[in-house]
XYZ file of C-alpha atoms in Angstrom:
187
model
C 22.481 -67.658 -9.861
C 21.281 -64.015 -9.554
C 20.884 -62.020 -6.353
C 18.335 -59.582 -4.979
C 18.396 -56.950 -2.236
C 15.927 -54.353 -1.088
C 15.000 -51.815 1.518
C 11.553 -50.475 2.576
C 12.080 -47.443 4.625
C 9.728 -46.924 7.512
C 10.981 -43.499 8.705
C 13.699 -41.946 6.573
C 13.792 -40.917 2.966
C 14.689 -44.092 1.086
C 17.441 -42.254 -0.825
C 19.444 -42.043 2.418
C 20.000 -45.756 1.920
C 21.545 -45.454 -1.572
C 25.099 -46.296 -0.316
C 23.884 -49.206 1.749
C 21.926 -50.694 -1.187
C 24.902 -50.223 -3.469
C 27.203 -51.916 -0.989
C 24.678 -54.656 -0.492
C 24.462 -55.201 -4.294
C 28.186 -55.303 -4.512
C 28.277 -57.994 -1.854
C 26.316 -60.134 -4.250
C 28.608 -59.535 -7.224
C 29.544 -63.171 -7.685
C 25.911 -64.080 -7.988
C 25.388 -62.057 -11.226
C 28.123 -60.638 -13.456
C 25.819 -59.776 -16.369
C 23.918 -56.749 -14.964
C 23.422 -54.851 -11.744
C 20.737 -52.231 -11.349
C 18.706 -50.535 -8.549
C 15.185 -49.164 -8.715
C 14.084 -46.267 -6.402
C 10.522 -45.145 -5.719
C 8.436 -44.133 -2.762
C 9.708 -45.885 0.276
C 11.568 -48.575 -1.653
C 14.926 -49.414 -3.173
C 15.174 -52.741 -5.037
C 18.441 -54.098 -6.357
C 19.269 -57.035 -8.669
C 22.461 -58.830 -9.798
C 21.823 -60.801 -12.945
C 23.193 -63.993 -14.361
C 21.486 -64.104 -17.752
C 20.279 -67.637 -18.637
C 16.778 -67.851 -20.156
C 16.559 -64.588 -21.998
C 19.928 -62.820 -22.394
C 18.430 -59.700 -23.952
C 18.970 -56.540 -21.913
C 15.198 -55.975 -21.906
C 15.005 -58.957 -19.456
C 17.234 -57.183 -16.943
C 15.972 -56.424 -13.570
C 14.546 -54.660 -11.593
C 11.700 -55.129 -14.157
C 8.728 -52.755 -14.310
C 5.412 -53.236 -16.105
C 4.476 -50.898 -18.922
C 2.496 -48.624 -16.613
C 5.367 -48.283 -14.176
C 3.063 -49.236 -11.269
C 4.790 -52.516 -10.499
C 8.466 -53.426 -10.092
C 9.919 -56.873 -9.619
C 13.309 -58.357 -8.580
C 13.538 -62.146 -8.865
C 16.010 -64.851 -8.226
C 15.201 -68.316 -9.456
C 13.379 -70.138 -12.238
C 9.729 -70.602 -12.939
C 9.456 -74.046 -14.538
C 5.941 -73.642 -15.965
C 6.497 -70.117 -17.315
C 5.840 -71.050 -20.916
C 2.374 -72.478 -20.041
C 1.581 -69.486 -17.852
C 2.818 -67.068 -20.547
C 0.455 -68.738 -23.103
C -2.421 -68.415 -20.722
C -1.700 -64.759 -20.116
C -1.284 -64.119 -23.872
C -4.771 -65.686 -24.346
C -6.032 -63.052 -21.908
C -4.467 -60.225 -24.004
C -1.153 -59.683 -22.254
C 1.679 -58.692 -24.602
C 5.238 -59.606 -23.686
C 8.427 -57.906 -24.761
C 10.830 -60.572 -23.500
C 11.138 -64.356 -23.469
C 11.952 -64.262 -19.758
C 10.286 -66.034 -16.865
C 10.756 -62.759 -14.902
C 8.251 -60.931 -17.125
C 5.773 -63.846 -16.801
C 6.070 -63.778 -12.992
C 5.478 -59.942 -12.962
C 2.393 -60.338 -15.173
C 1.153 -63.242 -13.050
C 1.468 -60.966 -9.979
C -0.368 -58.138 -11.642
C -3.185 -60.404 -12.649
C -3.553 -62.686 -9.580
C -1.658 -60.723 -6.771
C -0.609 -63.136 -3.991
C -2.639 -66.003 -5.508
C 0.064 -66.244 -8.239
C 2.037 -68.216 -5.714
C -0.470 -71.049 -6.029
C 0.020 -71.138 -9.841
C 3.795 -70.879 -10.303
C 6.009 -73.818 -10.038
C 9.785 -73.542 -9.489
C 12.368 -72.347 -7.105
C 12.429 -68.617 -6.469
C 12.740 -65.701 -4.138
C 11.242 -62.383 -5.305
C 10.024 -59.019 -4.224
C 7.344 -57.013 -6.052
C 6.480 -53.434 -5.289
C 3.230 -51.702 -6.061
C 3.829 -47.919 -6.465
C 0.171 -46.977 -6.317
C -0.553 -48.680 -2.981
C 3.017 -48.448 -1.549
C 2.867 -52.279 -1.021
C 5.861 -54.659 -1.050
C 5.469 -58.375 -1.250
C 8.393 -60.670 -0.729
C 8.015 -64.433 -1.333
C 10.072 -67.572 -1.746
C 9.314 -71.063 -2.997
C 7.688 -73.509 -0.603
C 10.801 -75.733 -0.315
C 13.104 -72.794 0.318
C 15.474 -73.599 -2.494
C 16.421 -69.953 -3.117
C 17.687 -68.042 -0.131
C 15.871 -64.951 1.180
C 17.114 -63.302 4.346
C 15.418 -60.360 6.076
C 15.748 -57.895 8.976
C 13.334 -55.327 10.387
C 13.837 -52.610 12.935
C 12.037 -49.264 13.584
C 13.786 -47.643 10.543
C 13.550 -50.104 7.733
C 12.747 -53.603 6.488
C 15.633 -55.010 4.462
C 16.093 -58.291 2.545
C 18.605 -60.012 0.392
C 19.784 -63.258 -1.146
C 22.739 -63.503 1.248
C 23.313 -62.406 4.855
C 26.456 -60.537 3.879
C 24.342 -58.291 1.719
C 22.207 -57.304 4.723
C 25.343 -56.407 6.690
C 25.910 -53.408 4.430
C 23.098 -51.700 6.452
C 25.236 -51.784 9.611
C 22.568 -52.957 12.067
C 23.514 -54.532 15.391
C 24.112 -58.283 15.044
C 22.827 -60.477 17.782
C 21.535 -64.031 17.988
C 17.914 -64.613 18.680
C 18.124 -67.413 21.198
C 14.456 -68.541 20.648
C 15.069 -68.856 16.883
C 18.385 -70.670 17.461
C 16.603 -73.125 19.799
C 13.875 -73.855 17.186
C 16.346 -74.157 14.435
C 18.524 -76.676 16.356
C 15.401 -78.564 17.616
C 13.573 -78.740 14.275
C 16.493 -78.387 11.837
């Protein structure tokens, strides 16, 4: 099943959120018993709970970085056409160290940036961070099969696979009545 969580700090040192990210990751423990890791850099903390399915090797654990260390990815889901995409990337000179769809997704993002979303097929929620440009992209599949919740205030932008993971950050919980109206109206 896997689970992801992350924080992008807008004001504070991101390391001030270590306990919150750890608690958020622990809230996702049932989603991934095989590995749990957190990546810290710049303004970002990215956490992942892994349920190893496609490639059970520890090199396929996440958060996953590219060889240069510029990009880091956390991913929940499955890319159905990853073998075809991997073959295309290998033909372009990309060398892979795992058999995972995660590494293929990371390399697709590096090569195509946001346009990779037009090429991948599957169900997914992921976040990728670019250390050089201090950019964070979060995305989910068009049908919304994999959950991805988020919250933003003046201090941070947080996201996670479950609402209970976001509650570890202790923000005030209140219902947005406009959103509730649209949800009830449009389902």
